[in-house]
Amino acid sequence: MAGTSDLSGALRASVDLAAASELDMVQASELAAVTLATFGGSLETAEERAAFVESAMNNFVQTADGSVASVADLADAFTNIGSTAAGMGIPLEDVNTMLGVLSTRGIAGAEAGTAVKSMLTNMMTAPKAAAALDELGVSLYDVTGTMRPMETIIGDLETAMAGMTDEQRTQTVVALASSYGQKALNALLAEGATGWSDMEGAIAGAAT
């Protein structure tokens, strides 16, 4: 997506994204603008914002190339999950990795975004989720109060839930993720830390 035109910043990234995906120019521009506002609001200079947008649009294309999802699927999901994830301190790359993993399990587009949003919101706020996490010995935050990487959280849950009966597992997943978010958590747990790492590798090795 590294173009040679004299366009710059979000505009050039949008043109490149439209050329590299099934999005039209309007859709690509909207995704670039929303992504910048959601995850790049603290960037101060035009150069920082331009670099961020280009990197983010590359990540969308690479995620689509490395998974079953299309860029349009990721954009639809991002509408539902983007602001929630950003508010929790989850980086864009981790959001797309989650969406990529879910796509391999047949969960994509707005459905995937809503499922991940429900999962994360429930894990962060629901008393039943807090009790389940305590029982499992899994923490969402480090000692400084910063959210731990999603890959680490999923890996810890995978280990802590090993050996559970089907009934225990179902009850625990619903407590953690809610009835709607359970499809996202089940998919992530089914792939586990290894599946997460594999998806990251596929994304990193995909064309920009």
mmCIF file with all atom_site columns, C-alpha atoms in Angstrom:
data_model
loop_
_atom_site.group_PDB
_atom_site.id
_atom_site.type_symbol
_atom_site.label_atom_id
_atom_site.label_alt_id
_atom_site.label_comp_id
_atom_site.label_asym_id
_atom_site.label_entity_id
_atom_site.label_seq_id
_atom_site.pdbx_PDB_ins_code
_atom_site.Cartn_x
_atom_site.Cartn_y
_atom_site.Cartn_z
_atom_site.occupancy
_atom_site.B_iso_or_equiv
_atom_site.pdbx_formal_charge
_atom_site.auth_seq_id
_atom_site.auth_comp_id
_atom_site.auth_asym_id
_atom_site.auth_atom_id
_atom_site.pdbx_PDB_model_num
ATOM 1   C CA . MET A 1 1   ? 0.000   0.000   0.000  1.00 0.00 ? 1   MET A CA 1
ATOM 2   C CA . ALA A 1 2   ? 3.007   2.307   -0.079 1.00 0.00 ? 2   ALA A CA 1
ATOM 3   C CA . GLY A 1 3   ? 2.114   4.577   -2.995 1.00 0.00 ? 3   GLY A CA 1
ATOM 4   C CA . THR A 1 4   ? 4.274   6.986   -4.959 1.00 0.00 ? 4   THR A CA 1
ATOM 5   C CA . SER A 1 5   ? 1.711   9.708   -5.552 1.00 0.00 ? 5   SER A CA 1
ATOM 6   C CA . ASP A 1 6   ? 1.997   13.118  -3.988 1.00 0.00 ? 6   ASP A CA 1
ATOM 7   C CA . LEU A 1 7   ? -1.036  12.494  -1.810 1.00 0.00 ? 7   LEU A CA 1
ATOM 8   C CA . SER A 1 8   ? -0.352  12.314  1.907  1.00 0.00 ? 8   SER A CA 1
ATOM 9   C CA . GLY A 1 9   ? -1.784  11.181  5.215  1.00 0.00 ? 9   GLY A CA 1
ATOM 10  C CA . ALA A 1 10  ? -5.264  9.747   5.476  1.00 0.00 ? 10  ALA A CA 1
ATOM 11  C CA . LEU A 1 11  ? -6.142  10.601  1.890  1.00 0.00 ? 11  LEU A CA 1
ATOM 12  C CA . ARG A 1 12  ? -3.283  8.591   0.421  1.00 0.00 ? 12  ARG A CA 1
ATOM 13  C CA . ALA A 1 13  ? -3.954  5.710   2.805  1.00 0.00 ? 13  ALA A CA 1
ATOM 14  C CA . SER A 1 14  ? -7.621  5.757   1.787  1.00 0.00 ? 14  SER A CA 1
ATOM 15  C CA . VAL A 1 15  ? -6.751  5.668   -1.903 1.00 0.00 ? 15  VAL A CA 1
ATOM 16  C CA . ASP A 1 16  ? -4.363  2.772   -1.316 1.00 0.00 ? 16  ASP A CA 1
ATOM 17  C CA . LEU A 1 17  ? -6.904  0.924   0.846  1.00 0.00 ? 17  LEU A CA 1
ATOM 18  C CA . ALA A 1 18  ? -9.614  1.257   -1.792 1.00 0.00 ? 18  ALA A CA 1
ATOM 19  C CA . ALA A 1 19  ? -7.188  -0.088  -4.399 1.00 0.00 ? 19  ALA A CA 1
ATOM 20  C CA . ALA A 1 20  ? -6.156  -3.025  -2.199 1.00 0.00 ? 20  ALA A CA 1
ATOM 21  C CA . SER A 1 21  ? -9.636  -4.055  -1.027 1.00 0.00 ? 21  SER A CA 1
ATOM 22  C CA . GLU A 1 22  ? -13.269 -4.283  -2.025 1.00 0.00 ? 22  GLU A CA 1
ATOM 23  C CA . LEU A 1 23  ? -14.064 -0.939  -0.359 1.00 0.00 ? 23  LEU A CA 1
ATOM 24  C CA . ASP A 1 24  ? -14.860 2.080   -2.492 1.00 0.00 ? 24  ASP A CA 1
ATOM 25  C CA . MET A 1 25  ? -13.179 5.419   -1.879 1.00 0.00 ? 25  MET A CA 1
ATOM 26  C CA . VAL A 1 26  ? -15.907 6.720   0.418  1.00 0.00 ? 26  VAL A CA 1
ATOM 27  C CA . GLN A 1 27  ? -15.878 3.575   2.556  1.00 0.00 ? 27  GLN A CA 1
ATOM 28  C CA . ALA A 1 28  ? -12.079 3.557   2.720  1.00 0.00 ? 28  ALA A CA 1
ATOM 29  C CA . SER A 1 29  ? -11.989 7.225   3.728  1.00 0.00 ? 29  SER A CA 1
ATOM 30  C CA . GLU A 1 30  ? -14.571 6.647   6.447  1.00 0.00 ? 30  GLU A CA 1
ATOM 31  C CA . LEU A 1 31  ? -12.633 3.690   7.861  1.00 0.00 ? 31  LEU A CA 1
ATOM 32  C CA . ALA A 1 32  ? -9.393  5.701   7.875  1.00 0.00 ? 32  ALA A CA 1
ATOM 33  C CA . ALA A 1 33  ? -11.050 8.688   9.575  1.00 0.00 ? 33  ALA A CA 1
ATOM 34  C CA . VAL A 1 34  ? -12.853 6.615   12.212 1.00 0.00 ? 34  VAL A CA 1
ATOM 35  C CA . THR A 1 35  ? -9.754  4.546   12.962 1.00 0.00 ? 35  THR A CA 1
ATOM 36  C CA . LEU A 1 36  ? -7.657  7.668   13.416 1.00 0.00 ? 36  LEU A CA 1
ATOM 37  C CA . ALA A 1 37  ? -10.232 9.298   15.685 1.00 0.00 ? 37  ALA A CA 1
ATOM 38  C CA . THR A 1 38  ? -10.691 6.103   17.724 1.00 0.00 ? 38  THR A CA 1
ATOM 39  C CA . PHE A 1 39  ? -7.105  4.942   18.195 1.00 0.00 ? 39  PHE A CA 1
ATOM 40  C CA . GLY A 1 40  ? -4.964  7.914   17.194 1.00 0.00 ? 40  GLY A CA 1
ATOM 41  C CA . GLY A 1 41  ? -6.589  10.777  19.029 1.00 0.00 ? 41  GLY A CA 1
ATOM 42  C CA . SER A 1 42  ? -3.501  11.430  21.153 1.00 0.00 ? 42  SER A CA 1
ATOM 43  C CA . LEU A 1 43  ? -1.175  11.833  18.168 1.00 0.00 ? 43  LEU A CA 1
ATOM 44  C CA . GLU A 1 44  ? -0.011  15.422  17.902 1.00 0.00 ? 44  GLU A CA 1
ATOM 45  C CA . THR A 1 45  ? 1.690   15.951  14.567 1.00 0.00 ? 45  THR A CA 1
ATOM 46  C CA . ALA A 1 46  ? 0.459   15.473  11.015 1.00 0.00 ? 46  ALA A CA 1
ATOM 47  C CA . GLU A 1 47  ? 3.384   13.136  10.380 1.00 0.00 ? 47  GLU A CA 1
ATOM 48  C CA . GLU A 1 48  ? 2.441   10.921  13.337 1.00 0.00 ? 48  GLU A CA 1
ATOM 49  C CA . ARG A 1 49  ? -1.191  10.783  12.243 1.00 0.00 ? 49  ARG A CA 1
ATOM 50  C CA . ALA A 1 50  ? -0.249  9.992   8.645  1.00 0.00 ? 50  ALA A CA 1
ATOM 51  C CA . ALA A 1 51  ? 2.085   7.188   9.733  1.00 0.00 ? 51  ALA A CA 1
ATOM 52  C CA . PHE A 1 52  ? -0.564  5.786   12.058 1.00 0.00 ? 52  PHE A CA 1
ATOM 53  C CA . VAL A 1 53  ? -3.281  5.759   9.409  1.00 0.00 ? 53  VAL A CA 1
ATOM 54  C CA . GLU A 1 54  ? -1.045  4.069   6.856  1.00 0.00 ? 54  GLU A CA 1
ATOM 55  C CA . SER A 1 55  ? -0.002  1.432   9.398  1.00 0.00 ? 55  SER A CA 1
ATOM 56  C CA . ALA A 1 56  ? -3.610  0.864   10.472 1.00 0.00 ? 56  ALA A CA 1
ATOM 57  C CA . MET A 1 57  ? -4.912  0.499   6.928  1.00 0.00 ? 57  MET A CA 1
ATOM 58  C CA . ASN A 1 58  ? -2.070  -1.926  6.185  1.00 0.00 ? 58  ASN A CA 1
ATOM 59  C CA . ASN A 1 59  ? -3.150  -3.947  9.216  1.00 0.00 ? 59  ASN A CA 1
ATOM 60  C CA . PHE A 1 60  ? -6.730  -4.168  7.945  1.00 0.00 ? 60  PHE A CA 1
ATOM 61  C CA . VAL A 1 61  ? -5.522  -5.429  4.563  1.00 0.00 ? 61  VAL A CA 1
ATOM 62  C CA . GLN A 1 62  ? -3.075  -7.885  6.112  1.00 0.00 ? 62  GLN A CA 1
ATOM 63  C CA . THR A 1 63  ? -5.711  -9.216  8.523  1.00 0.00 ? 63  THR A CA 1
ATOM 64  C CA . ALA A 1 64  ? -8.097  -9.810  5.638  1.00 0.00 ? 64  ALA A CA 1
ATOM 65  C CA . ASP A 1 65  ? -5.334  -11.551 3.680  1.00 0.00 ? 65  ASP A CA 1
ATOM 66  C CA . GLY A 1 66  ? -4.300  -13.700 6.650  1.00 0.00 ? 66  GLY A CA 1
ATOM 67  C CA . SER A 1 67  ? -7.807  -14.706 7.741  1.00 0.00 ? 67  SER A CA 1
ATOM 68  C CA . VAL A 1 68  ? -11.217 -15.576 6.309  1.00 0.00 ? 68  VAL A CA 1
ATOM 69  C CA . ALA A 1 69  ? -12.576 -12.048 6.867  1.00 0.00 ? 69  ALA A CA 1
ATOM 70  C CA . SER A 1 70  ? -12.681 -9.382  4.174  1.00 0.00 ? 70  SER A CA 1
ATOM 71  C CA . VAL A 1 71  ? -11.730 -5.757  4.764  1.00 0.00 ? 71  VAL A CA 1
ATOM 72  C CA . ALA A 1 72  ? -15.446 -4.953  4.576  1.00 0.00 ? 72  ALA A CA 1
ATOM 73  C CA . ASP A 1 73  ? -16.103 -7.532  7.321  1.00 0.00 ? 73  ASP A CA 1
ATOM 74  C CA . LEU A 1 74  ? -13.438 -5.950  9.506  1.00 0.00 ? 74  LEU A CA 1
ATOM 75  C CA . ALA A 1 75  ? -14.822 -2.462  8.868  1.00 0.00 ? 75  ALA A CA 1
ATOM 76  C CA . ASP A 1 76  ? -18.338 -3.600  9.825  1.00 0.00 ? 76  ASP A CA 1
ATOM 77  C CA . ALA A 1 77  ? -17.016 -5.249  12.988 1.00 0.00 ? 77  ALA A CA 1
ATOM 78  C CA . PHE A 1 78  ? -14.900 -2.213  13.833 1.00 0.00 ? 78  PHE A CA 1
ATOM 79  C CA . THR A 1 79  ? -18.023 -0.037  13.926 1.00 0.00 ? 79  THR A CA 1
ATOM 80  C CA . ASN A 1 80  ? -19.250 -2.068  16.903 1.00 0.00 ? 80  ASN A CA 1
ATOM 81  C CA . ILE A 1 81  ? -16.039 -2.858  18.763 1.00 0.00 ? 81  ILE A CA 1
ATOM 82  C CA . GLY A 1 82  ? -13.581 -0.057  17.949 1.00 0.00 ? 82  GLY A CA 1
ATOM 83  C CA . SER A 1 83  ? -14.429 2.561   20.554 1.00 0.00 ? 83  SER A CA 1
ATOM 84  C CA . THR A 1 84  ? -14.991 -0.041  23.290 1.00 0.00 ? 84  THR A CA 1
ATOM 85  C CA . ALA A 1 85  ? -11.614 -1.683  22.673 1.00 0.00 ? 85  ALA A CA 1
ATOM 86  C CA . ALA A 1 86  ? -9.799  1.643   22.480 1.00 0.00 ? 86  ALA A CA 1
ATOM 87  C CA . GLY A 1 87  ? -11.362 2.728   25.773 1.00 0.00 ? 87  GLY A CA 1
ATOM 88  C CA . MET A 1 88  ? -10.076 -0.441  27.402 1.00 0.00 ? 88  MET A CA 1
ATOM 89  C CA . GLY A 1 89  ? -6.559  0.107   26.081 1.00 0.00 ? 89  GLY A CA 1
ATOM 90  C CA . ILE A 1 90  ? -6.661  -2.751  23.572 1.00 0.00 ? 90  ILE A CA 1
ATOM 91  C CA . PRO A 1 91  ? -4.581  -1.848  20.505 1.00 0.00 ? 91  PRO A CA 1
ATOM 92  C CA . LEU A 1 92  ? -6.019  -1.947  16.995 1.00 0.00 ? 92  LEU A CA 1
ATOM 93  C CA . GLU A 1 93  ? -3.746  -4.834  16.016 1.00 0.00 ? 93  GLU A CA 1
ATOM 94  C CA . ASP A 1 94  ? -5.155  -7.003  18.834 1.00 0.00 ? 94  ASP A CA 1
ATOM 95  C CA . VAL A 1 95  ? -8.711  -6.116  17.815 1.00 0.00 ? 95  VAL A CA 1
ATOM 96  C CA . ASN A 1 96  ? -8.034  -7.255  14.255 1.00 0.00 ? 96  ASN A CA 1
ATOM 97  C CA . THR A 1 97  ? -6.294  -10.402 15.480 1.00 0.00 ? 97  THR A CA 1
ATOM 98  C CA . MET A 1 98  ? -9.400  -11.280 17.490 1.00 0.00 ? 98  MET A CA 1
ATOM 99  C CA . LEU A 1 99  ? -11.610 -10.605 14.483 1.00 0.00 ? 99  LEU A CA 1
ATOM 100 C CA . GLY A 1 100 ? -9.307  -12.691 12.310 1.00 0.00 ? 100 GLY A CA 1
ATOM 101 C CA . VAL A 1 101 ? -9.514  -15.623 14.716 1.00 0.00 ? 101 VAL A CA 1
ATOM 102 C CA . LEU A 1 102 ? -13.307 -15.358 14.885 1.00 0.00 ? 102 LEU A CA 1
ATOM 103 C CA . SER A 1 103 ? -13.540 -15.318 11.094 1.00 0.00 ? 103 SER A CA 1
ATOM 104 C CA . THR A 1 104 ? -11.918 -18.748 10.938 1.00 0.00 ? 104 THR A CA 1
ATOM 105 C CA . ARG A 1 105 ? -14.836 -19.986 13.035 1.00 0.00 ? 105 ARG A CA 1
ATOM 106 C CA . GLY A 1 106 ? -17.473 -18.464 10.780 1.00 0.00 ? 106 GLY A CA 1
ATOM 107 C CA . ILE A 1 107 ? -18.068 -15.327 12.848 1.00 0.00 ? 107 ILE A CA 1
ATOM 108 C CA . ALA A 1 108 ? -17.462 -12.149 10.869 1.00 0.00 ? 108 ALA A CA 1
ATOM 109 C CA . GLY A 1 109 ? -18.709 -8.649  10.129 1.00 0.00 ? 109 GLY A CA 1
ATOM 110 C CA . ALA A 1 110 ? -21.029 -6.793  12.471 1.00 0.00 ? 110 ALA A CA 1
ATOM 111 C CA . GLU A 1 111 ? -21.833 -10.063 14.263 1.00 0.00 ? 111 GLU A CA 1
ATOM 112 C CA . ALA A 1 112 ? -18.176 -10.501 15.223 1.00 0.00 ? 112 ALA A CA 1
ATOM 113 C CA . GLY A 1 113 ? -17.861 -6.906  16.402 1.00 0.00 ? 113 GLY A CA 1
ATOM 114 C CA . THR A 1 114 ? -20.946 -7.160  18.580 1.00 0.00 ? 114 THR A CA 1
ATOM 115 C CA . ALA A 1 115 ? -19.865 -10.513 20.012 1.00 0.00 ? 115 ALA A CA 1
ATOM 116 C CA . VAL A 1 116 ? -16.409 -9.222  20.962 1.00 0.00 ? 116 VAL A CA 1
ATOM 117 C CA . LYS A 1 117 ? -17.905 -6.043  22.418 1.00 0.00 ? 117 LYS A CA 1
ATOM 118 C CA . SER A 1 118 ? -20.331 -8.076  24.534 1.00 0.00 ? 118 SER A CA 1
ATOM 119 C CA . MET A 1 119 ? -17.532 -10.370 25.674 1.00 0.00 ? 119 MET A CA 1
ATOM 120 C CA . LEU A 1 120 ? -15.185 -7.570  26.685 1.00 0.00 ? 120 LEU A CA 1
ATOM 121 C CA . THR A 1 121 ? -17.850 -5.414  28.329 1.00 0.00 ? 121 THR A CA 1
ATOM 122 C CA . ASN A 1 122 ? -19.102 -8.348  30.382 1.00 0.00 ? 122 ASN A CA 1
ATOM 123 C CA . MET A 1 123 ? -15.608 -9.429  31.411 1.00 0.00 ? 123 MET A CA 1
ATOM 124 C CA . MET A 1 124 ? -14.821 -5.906  32.598 1.00 0.00 ? 124 MET A CA 1
ATOM 125 C CA . THR A 1 125 ? -18.060 -5.029  34.383 1.00 0.00 ? 125 THR A CA 1
ATOM 126 C CA . ALA A 1 126 ? -20.227 -8.008  35.324 1.00 0.00 ? 126 ALA A CA 1
ATOM 127 C CA . PRO A 1 127 ? -20.031 -9.244  38.949 1.00 0.00 ? 127 PRO A CA 1
ATOM 128 C CA . LYS A 1 128 ? -20.406 -12.850 37.759 1.00 0.00 ? 128 LYS A CA 1
ATOM 129 C CA . ALA A 1 129 ? -17.424 -12.395 35.467 1.00 0.00 ? 129 ALA A CA 1
ATOM 130 C CA . ALA A 1 130 ? -15.331 -10.943 38.289 1.00 0.00 ? 130 ALA A CA 1
ATOM 131 C CA . ALA A 1 131 ? -16.222 -13.908 40.501 1.00 0.00 ? 131 ALA A CA 1
ATOM 132 C CA . ALA A 1 132 ? -15.377 -16.380 37.730 1.00 0.00 ? 132 ALA A CA 1
ATOM 133 C CA . LEU A 1 133 ? -12.029 -14.707 37.070 1.00 0.00 ? 133 LEU A CA 1
ATOM 134 C CA . ASP A 1 134 ? -11.202 -14.822 40.779 1.00 0.00 ? 134 ASP A CA 1
ATOM 135 C CA . GLU A 1 135 ? -12.089 -18.503 40.933 1.00 0.00 ? 135 GLU A CA 1
ATOM 136 C CA . LEU A 1 136 ? -9.929  -19.210 37.896 1.00 0.00 ? 136 LEU A CA 1
ATOM 137 C CA . GLY A 1 137 ? -7.058  -17.119 39.232 1.00 0.00 ? 137 GLY A CA 1
ATOM 138 C CA . VAL A 1 138 ? -6.928  -15.005 36.064 1.00 0.00 ? 138 VAL A CA 1
ATOM 139 C CA . SER A 1 139 ? -6.435  -11.247 36.136 1.00 0.00 ? 139 SER A CA 1
ATOM 140 C CA . LEU A 1 140 ? -7.346  -8.806  33.375 1.00 0.00 ? 140 LEU A CA 1
ATOM 141 C CA . TYR A 1 141 ? -4.936  -6.137  34.658 1.00 0.00 ? 141 TYR A CA 1
ATOM 142 C CA . ASP A 1 142 ? -1.316  -6.002  35.737 1.00 0.00 ? 142 ASP A CA 1
ATOM 143 C CA . VAL A 1 143 ? -0.073  -4.471  39.000 1.00 0.00 ? 143 VAL A CA 1
ATOM 144 C CA . THR A 1 144 ? -0.170  -0.967  37.509 1.00 0.00 ? 144 THR A CA 1
ATOM 145 C CA . GLY A 1 145 ? -3.823  -1.297  36.518 1.00 0.00 ? 145 GLY A CA 1
ATOM 146 C CA . THR A 1 146 ? -3.007  -1.614  32.817 1.00 0.00 ? 146 THR A CA 1
ATOM 147 C CA . MET A 1 147 ? -4.951  -4.217  30.873 1.00 0.00 ? 147 MET A CA 1
ATOM 148 C CA . ARG A 1 148 ? -2.843  -7.254  30.094 1.00 0.00 ? 148 ARG A CA 1
ATOM 149 C CA . PRO A 1 149 ? -2.431  -8.370  26.452 1.00 0.00 ? 149 PRO A CA 1
ATOM 150 C CA . MET A 1 150 ? -5.454  -10.271 25.142 1.00 0.00 ? 150 MET A CA 1
ATOM 151 C CA . GLU A 1 151 ? -3.214  -13.126 24.006 1.00 0.00 ? 151 GLU A CA 1
ATOM 152 C CA . THR A 1 152 ? -2.011  -13.570 27.594 1.00 0.00 ? 152 THR A CA 1
ATOM 153 C CA . ILE A 1 153 ? -5.527  -13.406 29.033 1.00 0.00 ? 153 ILE A CA 1
ATOM 154 C CA . ILE A 1 154 ? -6.831  -15.975 26.552 1.00 0.00 ? 154 ILE A CA 1
ATOM 155 C CA . GLY A 1 155 ? -3.847  -18.236 27.257 1.00 0.00 ? 155 GLY A CA 1
ATOM 156 C CA . ASP A 1 156 ? -4.414  -18.009 31.014 1.00 0.00 ? 156 ASP A CA 1
ATOM 157 C CA . LEU A 1 157 ? -8.123  -18.788 30.633 1.00 0.00 ? 157 LEU A CA 1
ATOM 158 C CA . GLU A 1 158 ? -7.313  -21.699 28.342 1.00 0.00 ? 158 GLU A CA 1
ATOM 159 C CA . THR A 1 159 ? -4.977  -23.170 30.976 1.00 0.00 ? 159 THR A CA 1
ATOM 160 C CA . ALA A 1 160 ? -7.271  -22.479 33.927 1.00 0.00 ? 160 ALA A CA 1
ATOM 161 C CA . MET A 1 161 ? -10.296 -24.078 32.224 1.00 0.00 ? 161 MET A CA 1
ATOM 162 C CA . ALA A 1 162 ? -8.508  -27.208 31.071 1.00 0.00 ? 162 ALA A CA 1
ATOM 163 C CA . GLY A 1 163 ? -10.123 -30.337 32.478 1.00 0.00 ? 163 GLY A CA 1
ATOM 164 C CA . MET A 1 164 ? -13.540 -28.767 33.076 1.00 0.00 ? 164 MET A CA 1
ATOM 165 C CA . THR A 1 165 ? -16.634 -30.755 32.212 1.00 0.00 ? 165 THR A CA 1
ATOM 166 C CA . ASP A 1 166 ? -18.800 -29.468 29.375 1.00 0.00 ? 166 ASP A CA 1
ATOM 167 C CA . GLU A 1 167 ? -21.296 -28.133 31.917 1.00 0.00 ? 167 GLU A CA 1
ATOM 168 C CA . GLN A 1 168 ? -18.655 -26.337 33.962 1.00 0.00 ? 168 GLN A CA 1
ATOM 169 C CA . ARG A 1 169 ? -17.092 -24.856 30.860 1.00 0.00 ? 169 ARG A CA 1
ATOM 170 C CA . THR A 1 170 ? -20.407 -23.586 29.508 1.00 0.00 ? 170 THR A CA 1
ATOM 171 C CA . GLN A 1 171 ? -21.352 -21.999 32.815 1.00 0.00 ? 171 GLN A CA 1
ATOM 172 C CA . THR A 1 172 ? -17.932 -20.368 33.136 1.00 0.00 ? 172 THR A CA 1
ATOM 173 C CA . VAL A 1 173 ? -17.916 -19.017 29.571 1.00 0.00 ? 173 VAL A CA 1
ATOM 174 C CA . VAL A 1 174 ? -21.406 -17.509 29.964 1.00 0.00 ? 174 VAL A CA 1
ATOM 175 C CA . ALA A 1 175 ? -20.410 -15.947 33.284 1.00 0.00 ? 175 ALA A CA 1
ATOM 176 C CA . LEU A 1 176 ? -17.299 -14.438 31.696 1.00 0.00 ? 176 LEU A CA 1
ATOM 177 C CA . ALA A 1 177 ? -18.673 -13.313 28.355 1.00 0.00 ? 177 ALA A CA 1
ATOM 178 C CA . SER A 1 178 ? -22.512 -13.150 28.616 1.00 0.00 ? 178 SER A CA 1
ATOM 179 C CA . SER A 1 179 ? -24.937 -15.194 26.544 1.00 0.00 ? 179 SER A CA 1
ATOM 180 C CA . TYR A 1 180 ? -24.168 -13.236 23.376 1.00 0.00 ? 180 TYR A CA 1
ATOM 181 C CA . GLY A 1 181 ? -20.435 -12.770 23.902 1.00 0.00 ? 181 GLY A CA 1
ATOM 182 C CA . GLN A 1 182 ? -19.893 -16.471 24.571 1.00 0.00 ? 182 GLN A CA 1
ATOM 183 C CA . LYS A 1 183 ? -19.532 -17.181 20.844 1.00 0.00 ? 183 LYS A CA 1
ATOM 184 C CA . ALA A 1 184 ? -16.502 -14.871 20.739 1.00 0.00 ? 184 ALA A CA 1
ATOM 185 C CA . LEU A 1 185 ? -14.889 -16.317 23.855 1.00 0.00 ? 185 LEU A CA 1
ATOM 186 C CA . ASN A 1 186 ? -15.559 -19.901 22.765 1.00 0.00 ? 186 ASN A CA 1
ATOM 187 C CA . ALA A 1 187 ? -13.881 -19.215 19.427 1.00 0.00 ? 187 ALA A CA 1
ATOM 188 C CA . LEU A 1 188 ? -10.867 -17.580 21.059 1.00 0.00 ? 188 LEU A CA 1
ATOM 189 C CA . LEU A 1 189 ? -10.517 -20.367 23.625 1.00 0.00 ? 189 LEU A CA 1
ATOM 190 C CA . ALA A 1 190 ? -10.868 -23.038 20.948 1.00 0.00 ? 190 ALA A CA 1
ATOM 191 C CA . GLU A 1 191 ? -7.914  -21.537 19.088 1.00 0.00 ? 191 GLU A CA 1
ATOM 192 C CA . GLY A 1 192 ? -6.097  -20.654 22.319 1.00 0.00 ? 192 GLY A CA 1
ATOM 193 C CA . ALA A 1 193 ? -2.752  -18.917 22.636 1.00 0.00 ? 193 ALA A CA 1
ATOM 194 C CA . THR A 1 194 ? -1.336  -21.020 19.803 1.00 0.00 ? 194 THR A CA 1
ATOM 195 C CA . GLY A 1 195 ? -4.117  -20.026 17.446 1.00 0.00 ? 195 GLY A CA 1
ATOM 196 C CA . TRP A 1 196 ? -3.673  -16.382 18.403 1.00 0.00 ? 196 TRP A CA 1
ATOM 197 C CA . SER A 1 197 ? 0.052   -16.584 17.691 1.00 0.00 ? 197 SER A CA 1
ATOM 198 C CA . ASP A 1 198 ? -0.603  -18.322 14.385 1.00 0.00 ? 198 ASP A CA 1
ATOM 199 C CA . MET A 1 199 ? -3.044  -15.583 13.342 1.00 0.00 ? 199 MET A CA 1
ATOM 200 C CA . GLU A 1 200 ? -0.541  -12.884 14.289 1.00 0.00 ? 200 GLU A CA 1
ATOM 201 C CA . GLY A 1 201 ? 2.034   -14.638 12.155 1.00 0.00 ? 201 GLY A CA 1
ATOM 202 C CA . ALA A 1 202 ? -0.345  -14.928 9.219  1.00 0.00 ? 202 ALA A CA 1
ATOM 203 C CA . ILE A 1 203 ? -1.194  -11.234 9.473  1.00 0.00 ? 203 ILE A CA 1
ATOM 204 C CA . ALA A 1 204 ? 2.449   -10.189 9.775  1.00 0.00 ? 204 ALA A CA 1
ATOM 205 C CA . GLY A 1 205 ? 3.380   -12.287 6.749  1.00 0.00 ? 205 GLY A CA 1
ATOM 206 C CA . ALA A 1 206 ? 0.513   -11.065 4.564  1.00 0.00 ? 206 ALA A CA 1
ATOM 207 C CA . ALA A 1 207 ? 0.833   -8.527  1.773  1.00 0.00 ? 207 ALA A CA 1
ATOM 208 C CA . THR A 1 208 ? 0.433   -4.849  2.676  1.00 0.00 ? 208 THR A CA 1
#
